[in-house]
Amino acid sequence: MDPDNEHGHVIEVADRLFYERGIQAVGMAELRREVDLPLKKLYALFPSKQAIVFAVLDRRHRIWTAGLQRRIDDAADPRRKLLAVYDYLADWFAEDSFRGCAFINAFGELGSQSPDIAERTRAHKESFQQVLARLVADAGGNPALGPQLALLAEGAQTTAAISGSPEAAQQARQAAEILIDAQLRTAPGSV
Amino acid sequence: MDPDNEHGHVIEVADRLFYERGIQAVGMAELRREVDLPLKKLYALFPSKQAIVFAVLDRRHRIWTAGLQRRIDDAADPRRKLLAVYDYLADWFAEDSFRGCAFINAFGELGSQSPDIAERTRAHKESFQQVLARLVADAGGNPALGPQLALLAEGAQTTAAISGSPEAAQQARQAAEILIDAQLRTAPGSV
DNA sequence: AACTATAGGGAACGTTCGTTCTCAAAGCAA
DNA sequence: TTGCTTTGAGAACGAACGTTCCCTATAGTT
């Protein structure tokens, strides 16, 4: 395995472990065992556990955001683009490995101790707000709609994680339809 | 201080520390210092740190739920009772000490390692869903409305915690008004 | 073949944690 | 006062953590 792959492999494995069991619950010894690298090499690739945590979160953000954008791009019109957000959530919640938003989890676990994690969480959520704001603006909708749709999405993530059931995505989607139809230029139910 | 007060005092102080900085970040030595009790007495009052954590969460649930119910009881009619939920959130978010929902934080931190914490979190959120479901039923609204309003409230909690700003409560309230007016018997805007 | 530089594998280090133990001081019954 | 039980205060314990260090074995160069 060349160095680049080793680097990426560590991040992938760490992501899975951190997401499944929490960051503090996974030790460097266990990560070392799972990636099958000597500790020395692990510390040659990353200066500290914290650096791995940051790399994991940054990768999560990129993958999640890209997946969302793909869903949005595939939708035909503004209304469907907004609703595509909840279809994306539905697919995510249905994954066996789903255990909530990794950023919310990390924030709850370490946000009060690590300003860097708090800041990354804020940036991730802010980026989501921007995506929605842009979609709402493109559709000529009331600017208040973006944050409202974001609340539904955030609530669905925590509710699905805690309840262990994916139905929150559909509930959020139905609520979103009502909010959209009430505040978008598109005539209600026209799509 | 009599034993009952000592018991309650430990729970109060532990709640503040856990909520401010996370459960794992607060050690028994620090808690002992803050409550000014010998470690031995602490372990006479509670068999373990875990028992303190459970007592803290149970107390949080009782206080939060009672405060919510008081707000609801003070509202005059079904529509206002539903909206009172978001006024309650607004007051909560505005507190200096607000740092999100303690259950969501505990779930993110320890939910995957402690089935008891996961279960208490589920029960807390389920109880909130029941309160909303009852209000919606009393108002003769569409049963789907309850979970939708819950999503807005949950999303507002995490959003307010992460963004550090309380405006999510108002955004949730405005969205709730739209959802309520679309799905409640009460004529839109009649209250 | 001999020497050197590198890398594997894991022991060791220094902390910190939850929990228990020690031990002296203090209260109290006789 | 004497003996006995309970308490305060914190040292001690065993485990686990992130990180560093040591030693051996190997690979490469001459």
XYZ file of C-alpha atoms in Angstrom, chain A:
191
model
C 0.000 0.000 0.000
C 1.462 3.296 -1.003
C 1.585 6.159 1.494
C -1.418 7.958 0.075
C -3.563 4.897 0.375
C -2.315 4.278 3.882
C -3.276 7.810 4.815
C -6.713 7.456 3.346
C -7.197 3.983 4.718
C -6.477 5.161 8.254
C -9.055 7.916 7.867
C -11.668 5.526 6.528
C -11.182 2.995 9.289
C -11.036 5.689 11.969
C -14.252 7.171 10.626
C -16.037 3.869 10.908
C -14.785 3.237 14.442
C -15.413 6.778 15.707
C -18.873 6.836 14.180
C -19.853 3.431 15.556
C -18.605 3.852 19.066
C -17.618 7.464 19.712
C -14.277 9.192 19.464
C -13.126 8.819 23.029
C -14.174 5.188 23.105
C -11.714 4.248 20.354
C -8.088 4.125 21.390
C -5.032 4.415 19.203
C -4.154 0.795 19.991
C -7.450 -0.391 18.576
C -7.166 1.797 15.516
C -3.652 0.481 15.000
C -4.948 -3.075 15.165
C -7.785 -2.389 12.700
C -5.607 -0.708 10.111
C -2.829 -3.225 10.761
C -0.069 -0.661 10.931
C 2.578 -0.274 13.600
C 1.903 2.546 16.008
C 5.071 4.146 14.798
C 3.765 4.342 11.282
C 0.442 5.690 12.479
C 2.274 8.508 14.221
C 4.376 9.079 11.133
C 1.208 9.543 9.076
C -0.577 11.704 11.648
C 1.005 13.730 14.440
C -1.732 12.923 16.924
C -5.126 11.348 17.436
C -6.656 14.807 17.208
C -5.270 15.200 13.699
C -6.981 11.960 12.702
C -10.247 13.184 14.196
C -10.035 16.399 12.165
C -9.207 14.506 8.990
C -12.162 12.203 9.577
C -14.553 15.104 10.087
C -13.258 16.955 7.041
C -13.724 13.870 4.898
C -17.218 13.312 6.294
C -18.146 16.834 5.407
C -16.895 16.489 1.848
C -18.604 13.153 1.218
C -21.890 14.167 2.822
C -22.038 17.481 1.023
C -21.136 15.948 -2.332
C -23.790 13.257 -1.911
C -26.382 15.882 -1.092
C -25.397 18.024 -4.042
C -25.645 15.052 -6.390
C -29.202 14.421 -5.221
C -30.073 18.060 -5.698
C -28.534 18.197 -9.152
C -30.549 15.172 -10.201
C -33.835 16.893 -9.359
C -35.623 18.682 -12.149
C -37.005 21.859 -10.638
C -36.618 24.055 -7.548
C -39.364 22.421 -5.555
C -38.047 18.943 -6.232
C -34.512 20.076 -5.462
C -35.628 21.181 -2.014
C -37.443 17.919 -1.420
C -34.448 15.940 -2.665
C -32.749 16.918 0.589
C -35.181 14.717 2.493
C -34.837 11.859 0.068
C -31.127 12.038 0.684
C -31.784 11.873 4.410
C -34.136 8.931 3.925
C -31.466 6.913 2.152
C -28.928 7.838 4.798
C -31.190 6.892 7.718
C -31.889 3.538 6.098
C -28.228 2.545 6.141
C -27.424 -0.100 8.735
C -24.534 1.946 9.964
C -26.583 5.113 10.506
C -26.038 6.501 13.967
C -26.917 10.160 13.578
C -24.907 13.091 12.316
C -21.238 12.545 13.087
C -20.789 16.256 13.692
C -23.616 16.466 16.197
C -22.206 13.419 17.936
C -18.702 14.848 17.997
C -20.045 18.186 19.173
C -21.915 16.582 22.036
C -18.913 14.528 22.981
C -16.092 17.041 22.618
C -17.539 20.362 21.492
C -17.196 21.939 24.897
C -13.587 20.854 25.219
C -12.330 21.360 21.693
C -12.977 24.687 19.975
C -11.729 23.111 16.749
C -14.413 20.452 16.788
C -17.056 23.014 17.709
C -15.929 25.207 14.843
C -15.925 22.363 12.339
C -19.437 21.430 13.428
C -20.609 25.007 13.031
C -19.024 25.219 9.593
C -20.638 21.959 8.495
C -24.092 23.087 9.560
C -23.582 26.547 8.150
C -22.642 25.041 4.802
C -25.905 23.094 4.808
C -27.816 26.286 5.570
C -26.103 27.946 2.616
C -27.111 25.150 0.275
C -30.725 25.503 1.317
C -30.634 29.293 1.199
C -29.352 29.164 -2.355
C -32.044 26.707 -3.438
C -34.744 28.845 -1.843
C -33.348 31.983 -3.458
C -33.136 30.317 -6.862
C -36.754 29.346 -6.464
C -37.711 32.874 -5.500
C -39.011 31.741 -2.129
C -39.290 33.553 1.168
C -35.765 33.691 2.691
C -37.206 32.473 5.990
C -37.954 29.156 4.321
C -34.312 28.035 4.209
C -33.709 27.959 7.960
C -37.113 26.367 8.488
C -36.291 23.527 6.122
C -32.929 23.171 7.835
C -34.630 22.751 11.203
C -36.724 19.907 9.811
C -33.609 18.222 8.453
C -31.652 18.632 11.681
C -34.558 17.416 13.748
C -34.954 14.414 11.490
C -31.295 13.487 11.944
C -31.399 13.460 15.721
C -34.831 11.879 15.848
C -33.840 9.090 13.488
C -30.653 8.485 15.446
C -32.339 8.357 18.831
C -35.465 6.480 17.819
C -33.496 4.112 15.625
C -36.160 4.391 12.955
C -35.895 6.135 9.569
C -39.463 7.422 9.406
C -38.407 10.911 10.487
C -37.201 11.533 6.931
C -40.694 11.077 5.499
C -42.250 13.157 8.260
C -39.760 15.926 7.548
C -40.454 15.669 3.830
C -44.184 16.019 4.298
C -43.744 19.010 6.575
C -41.302 20.502 4.083
C -43.871 20.202 1.313
C -46.333 22.223 3.334
C -43.771 24.893 4.186
C -42.569 25.065 0.599
C -46.051 25.305 -0.858
C -46.856 28.070 1.572
C -43.764 30.127 0.853
C -42.581 29.383 -2.676
C -43.753 31.064 -5.846
C -44.525 27.707 -7.361
C -48.223 27.056 -7.045
C -48.977 24.506 -4.319
C -48.986 20.981 -5.609
C -48.078 22.117 -9.108
C -45.185 19.672 -9.217
